[in-house]
Every structure is written in C-alpha cells, then in structure tokens.
Amino acid sequence: FPDYRHCGQAGYHPPKSPATPGAWKDAWAPQGICDPNYYTMAPTHSPSVYGGSCDYMKCTSVSTDCQCDSSDCPNPHGLPVGCTKTVQSCESEAVEPYSSTRIYVYGDVVRVGLDRYVCLGYPFGLWCNNPSYQPGLMDGIWSDAWRRDGVCPSGPTQSPTPPAPSTSSQSPTTKAPSTSPSQSP
C-alpha cells in the first residue's frame, strides 16, 4: 500500500492538496506540497567563491641510500653497505575544497567551507577516499578518517559570474545566391 498499479488511472490522479479526500490515496502517498505559493523556506543566496588564502605544509618522507660510515647515516647494526636514511621534504600547498573524486593520502588537508580537516594516518586514512567519510560540520563517521585542523581565514569572496559573451570583429559572411539548382529537397 499504496498500490502502484492505480497510478496511471484517471480516477487516481493526485490532487493539489493532500487533504483532499478520494481514491487517489489508494495509489499515492503524500510526500509534501508542490504548490509554488506554499514555500516554507526562503530562497538561498548564490554560492560564493572562496577568495582567501589558506595553505598548509605538506611533508613527505622518502627512504634514500646513504654511506654507512657517514655521520648523518643511521647504522645501528654496524653494516658496511646497504644503509638507508629517511629524508623529509615539506612544501606549502593550498588547502583545496574536499572532492569525492580526488585521491587523498595521509596528511592531506582539505576544507569544507572555511573548516580545515587533515587525513589521518594508516590505517584510518584509507577511509579518506570514501565519500561516505567526507568531513563535515556535524559529528559522524568522517572522524574515523579525518581530524579537524582549524579554520581557514575568511577573505574577500565573489559571486560566480557567467562568462562574458564572445566579441568578434568578424562580421558574418554572406553568400550570393547560387545560379545552379539545389540538390536538397
């Protein structure tokens, strides 16, 4: 119930108001009002482009070979060859909005609105790529993959504008009438 087989039959069309009695209730379940004169919410503002600057230090560690007898090469076992050391490099990167289509790894920072979130380390960070774990303002399962990391500074914003119409200095080409008959009907 309701019985979907009645939906297309003339006597079962849904009315404008769910309070209207009739057989339509055998085929339709009221979900709300679609009357444009009955709005319960004001229209929302147009989206704004973030105009601030929000950066973070993205650090990566790489294992590299080193001379075992060098003072900056860890060699706890006294090996003559085959030593490695971990080298860390950091660079400033912009905090981009979260996107369900990007691949995130440990340490990546995203923003939702002005709020910043950092992807957690292994194994928790594996969930950062799952859209169900998208960081958000309300507490939820996203905190199993992401940690709140502060707030980006607010900056000047601008409303998106449509691209300006193309202006071309070329005038449209005109053709003189043909003296031969057309091949098309």
CSV table of N, CA, C and O in Angstrom, one decimal, residues 44-102:
chain,number,residue,atom,x,y,z
A,44,THR,N,17.8,30.5,-1.3
A,44,THR,CA,19.2,30.6,-0.7
A,44,THR,C,20.0,31.6,-1.6
A,44,THR,O,19.6,31.9,-2.7
A,45,HIS,N,21.1,32.1,-1.0
A,45,HIS,CA,21.9,33.0,-1.8
A,45,HIS,C,22.7,32.2,-2.8
A,45,HIS,O,22.9,31.0,-2.7
A,46,SER,N,23.2,32.9,-3.8
A,46,SER,CA,24.1,32.3,-4.8
A,46,SER,C,25.4,31.9,-4.1
A,46,SER,O,25.8,32.5,-3.1
A,47,PRO,N,26.0,30.8,-4.6
A,47,PRO,CA,27.3,30.4,-3.9
A,47,PRO,C,28.4,31.5,-4.1
A,47,PRO,O,28.3,32.3,-5.1
A,48,SER,N,29.3,31.5,-3.2
A,48,SER,CA,30.4,32.5,-3.3
A,48,SER,C,31.7,31.7,-3.5
A,48,SER,O,31.9,30.6,-2.9
A,49,VAL,N,32.6,32.3,-4.3
A,49,VAL,CA,33.9,31.7,-4.5
A,49,VAL,C,34.8,32.1,-3.3
A,49,VAL,O,34.8,33.3,-2.9
A,50,TYR,N,35.5,31.2,-2.8
A,50,TYR,CA,36.4,31.5,-1.6
A,50,TYR,C,37.6,32.4,-2.2
A,50,TYR,O,38.3,32.0,-3.1
A,51,GLY,N,37.8,33.5,-1.6
A,51,GLY,CA,38.8,34.4,-2.1
A,51,GLY,C,40.0,34.6,-1.1
A,51,GLY,O,40.9,35.4,-1.3
A,52,GLY,N,40.0,33.8,0.0
A,52,GLY,CA,41.1,33.9,0.9
A,52,GLY,C,42.2,33.0,0.5
A,52,GLY,O,42.3,32.4,-0.5
A,53,SER,N,43.3,33.1,1.4
A,53,SER,CA,44.4,32.2,1.1
A,53,SER,C,44.6,31.3,2.3
A,53,SER,O,44.7,31.7,3.5
A,54,CYS,N,44.5,30.0,2.1
A,54,CYS,CA,44.6,29.0,3.1
A,54,CYS,C,45.6,28.0,2.7
A,54,CYS,O,45.4,27.3,1.7
A,55,ASP,N,46.8,27.9,3.3
A,55,ASP,CA,47.8,27.0,3.0
A,55,ASP,C,48.2,26.1,4.1
A,55,ASP,O,47.8,26.3,5.3
A,56,TYR,N,48.9,25.0,3.8
A,56,TYR,CA,49.4,24.1,4.9
A,56,TYR,C,50.7,23.6,4.4
A,56,TYR,O,51.1,23.6,3.2
A,57,MET,N,51.5,23.0,5.3
A,57,MET,CA,52.8,22.4,4.9
A,57,MET,C,52.6,21.0,4.7
A,57,MET,O,52.2,20.2,5.6
A,58,LYS,N,52.8,20.6,3.4
A,58,LYS,CA,52.7,19.1,3.0
A,58,LYS,C,54.0,18.5,3.1
A,58,LYS,O,55.0,18.9,2.4
A,59,CYS,N,54.2,17.6,4.0
A,59,CYS,CA,55.5,17.0,4.2
A,59,CYS,C,55.4,15.5,3.8
A,59,CYS,O,54.5,14.8,4.0
A,60,THR,N,56.5,15.1,3.1
A,60,THR,CA,56.6,13.7,2.6
A,60,THR,C,58.0,13.2,3.1
A,60,THR,O,59.0,13.9,3.1
A,61,SER,N,58.0,11.9,3.4
A,61,SER,CA,59.2,11.2,3.8
A,61,SER,C,59.6,10.2,2.8
A,61,SER,O,58.7,9.4,2.3
A,62,VAL,N,60.9,10.2,2.4
A,62,VAL,CA,61.4,9.3,1.4
A,62,VAL,C,62.6,8.6,2.0
A,62,VAL,O,63.5,9.2,2.6
A,63,SER,N,62.7,7.3,1.8
A,63,SER,CA,63.9,6.5,2.2
A,63,SER,C,64.9,6.5,1.1
A,63,SER,O,64.6,6.3,-0.1
A,64,THR,N,66.1,6.9,1.4
A,64,THR,CA,67.2,7.0,0.4
A,64,THR,C,68.5,6.3,0.9
A,64,THR,O,68.7,6.2,2.1
A,65,ASP,N,69.3,5.8,0.0
A,65,ASP,CA,70.5,5.2,0.3
A,65,ASP,C,71.5,6.2,0.9
A,65,ASP,O,71.5,7.4,0.5
A,66,CYS,N,72.4,5.8,1.8
A,66,CYS,CA,73.4,6.7,2.3
A,66,CYS,C,74.7,5.9,2.6
A,66,CYS,O,74.7,4.6,2.7
A,67,GLN,N,75.8,6.6,2.8
A,67,GLN,CA,77.1,5.9,3.1
A,67,GLN,C,77.0,5.5,4.5
A,67,GLN,O,76.8,6.3,5.4
A,68,CYS,N,77.2,4.2,4.8
A,68,CYS,CA,77.1,3.6,6.1
A,68,CYS,C,78.1,4.3,7.1
A,68,CYS,O,77.8,4.3,8.3
A,69,ASP,N,79.2,4.7,6.7
A,69,ASP,CA,80.2,5.3,7.6
A,69,ASP,C,80.1,6.8,7.8
A,69,ASP,O,80.8,7.5,8.5
A,70,SER,N,79.0,7.4,7.1
A,70,SER,CA,78.8,8.8,7.3
A,70,SER,C,78.0,9.1,8.6
A,70,SER,O,77.2,8.4,9.1
A,71,SER,N,78.3,10.3,9.2
A,71,SER,CA,77.7,10.7,10.4
A,71,SER,C,76.2,10.9,10.3
A,71,SER,O,75.5,10.8,11.3
A,72,ASP,N,75.7,11.3,9.1
A,72,ASP,CA,74.3,11.5,9.0
A,72,ASP,C,73.5,10.3,8.5
A,72,ASP,O,72.4,10.4,8.1
A,73,CYS,N,74.2,9.2,8.5
A,73,CYS,CA,73.5,7.9,8.1
A,73,CYS,C,73.4,7.0,9.3
A,73,CYS,O,74.4,6.5,9.8
A,74,PRO,N,72.1,6.7,9.7
A,74,PRO,CA,71.9,5.8,10.8
A,74,PRO,C,72.4,4.4,10.5
A,74,PRO,O,72.0,3.9,9.5
A,75,ASN,N,73.2,3.8,11.4
A,75,ASN,CA,73.8,2.5,11.2
A,75,ASN,C,73.9,1.7,12.5
A,75,ASN,O,74.9,1.5,13.0
A,76,PRO,N,72.7,1.4,13.1
A,76,PRO,CA,72.7,0.8,14.4
A,76,PRO,C,73.4,-0.6,14.4
A,76,PRO,O,73.8,-1.1,15.5
A,77,HIS,N,73.4,-1.3,13.3
A,77,HIS,CA,74.0,-2.7,13.3
A,77,HIS,C,75.4,-2.7,12.7
A,77,HIS,O,75.9,-3.8,12.6
A,78,GLY,N,76.0,-1.6,12.5
A,78,GLY,CA,77.4,-1.5,12.0
A,78,GLY,C,77.6,-2.1,10.7
A,78,GLY,O,78.6,-2.7,10.4
A,79,LEU,N,76.7,-2.0,9.8
A,79,LEU,CA,76.8,-2.5,8.4
A,79,LEU,C,77.8,-1.8,7.6
A,79,LEU,O,77.9,-0.6,7.7
A,80,PRO,N,78.5,-2.5,6.7
A,80,PRO,CA,79.5,-1.8,5.8
A,80,PRO,C,78.8,-1.2,4.6
A,80,PRO,O,79.2,-0.2,4.0
A,81,VAL,N,77.7,-1.8,4.2
A,81,VAL,CA,76.9,-1.3,3.0
A,81,VAL,C,75.4,-1.6,3.2
A,81,VAL,O,75.0,-2.3,4.1
A,82,GLY,N,74.6,-1.0,2.3
A,82,GLY,CA,73.2,-1.2,2.4
A,82,GLY,C,72.4,-0.3,3.4
A,82,GLY,O,71.3,-0.7,3.8
A,83,CYS,N,73.0,0.8,3.8
A,83,CYS,CA,72.3,1.7,4.8
A,83,CYS,C,71.4,2.7,4.1
A,83,CYS,O,71.6,3.1,2.9
A,84,THR,N,70.3,3.0,4.8
A,84,THR,CA,69.3,4.0,4.3
A,84,THR,C,69.0,5.0,5.4
A,84,THR,O,69.1,4.7,6.6
A,85,LYS,N,68.5,6.1,5.0
A,85,LYS,CA,68.0,7.1,5.9
A,85,LYS,C,66.8,7.7,5.4
A,85,LYS,O,66.5,7.6,4.2
A,86,THR,N,65.9,8.3,6.2
A,86,THR,CA,64.7,8.9,5.8
A,86,THR,C,64.9,10.4,5.7
A,86,THR,O,65.4,11.0,6.6
A,87,VAL,N,64.5,10.9,4.5
A,87,VAL,CA,64.7,12.3,4.3
A,87,VAL,C,63.3,12.9,4.1
A,87,VAL,O,62.4,12.3,3.4
A,88,GLN,N,63.0,14.0,4.9
A,88,GLN,CA,61.7,14.6,4.8
A,88,GLN,C,61.8,15.9,4.1
A,88,GLN,O,62.7,16.7,4.3
A,89,SER,N,60.8,16.1,3.2
A,89,SER,CA,60.8,17.4,2.5
A,89,SER,C,59.4,18.0,2.7
A,89,SER,O,58.4,17.2,2.7
A,90,CYS,N,59.3,19.3,2.8
A,90,CYS,CA,58.0,19.9,3.1
A,90,CYS,C,57.9,21.1,2.1
A,90,CYS,O,58.8,21.8,1.8
A,91,GLU,N,56.6,21.3,1.6
A,91,GLU,CA,56.3,22.5,0.8
A,91,GLU,C,54.9,23.0,1.1
A,91,GLU,O,54.1,22.2,1.5
A,92,SER,N,54.7,24.2,0.9
A,92,SER,CA,53.5,24.9,1.1
A,92,SER,C,52.5,24.5,0.0
A,92,SER,O,52.8,24.6,-1.2
A,93,GLU,N,51.3,24.1,0.4
A,93,GLU,CA,50.2,23.8,-0.6
A,93,GLU,C,49.0,24.5,-0.2
A,93,GLU,O,48.7,24.6,1.0
A,94,ALA,N,48.2,24.8,-1.2
A,94,ALA,CA,46.9,25.5,-0.9
A,94,ALA,C,45.9,24.4,-0.4
A,94,ALA,O,45.9,23.3,-0.9
A,95,VAL,N,45.0,24.8,0.5
A,95,VAL,CA,44.0,23.9,1.0
A,95,VAL,C,42.8,24.0,0.1
A,95,VAL,O,42.2,25.0,-0.1
A,96,GLU,N,42.6,22.9,-0.6
A,96,GLU,CA,41.5,22.8,-1.6
A,96,GLU,C,40.2,22.3,-1.0
A,96,GLU,O,40.3,21.6,0.0
A,97,PRO,N,39.1,22.6,-1.6
A,97,PRO,CA,37.8,22.1,-1.1
A,97,PRO,C,37.8,20.5,-1.2
A,97,PRO,O,38.4,20.0,-2.2
A,98,TYR,N,37.1,19.8,-0.3
A,98,TYR,CA,37.0,18.4,-0.4
A,98,TYR,C,36.3,18.0,-1.7
A,98,TYR,O,35.4,18.7,-2.2
A,99,SER,N,36.8,17.0,-2.4
A,99,SER,CA,36.2,16.5,-3.6
A,99,SER,C,36.2,15.0,-3.5
A,99,SER,O,37.1,14.3,-3.2
A,100,SER,N,35.0,14.4,-3.8
A,100,SER,CA,34.8,12.9,-3.7
A,100,SER,C,35.5,12.2,-4.8
A,100,SER,O,35.7,11.0,-4.8
A,101,THR,N,36.1,13.0,-5.8
A,101,THR,CA,36.8,12.3,-6.9
A,101,THR,C,38.3,12.4,-6.8
A,101,THR,O,39.0,11.8,-7.6
A,102,ARG,N,38.8,13.0,-5.8
A,102,ARG,CA,40.3,13.1,-5.6
A,102,ARG,C,40.7,11.9,-4.8
A,102,ARG,O,40.0,11.3,-4.0
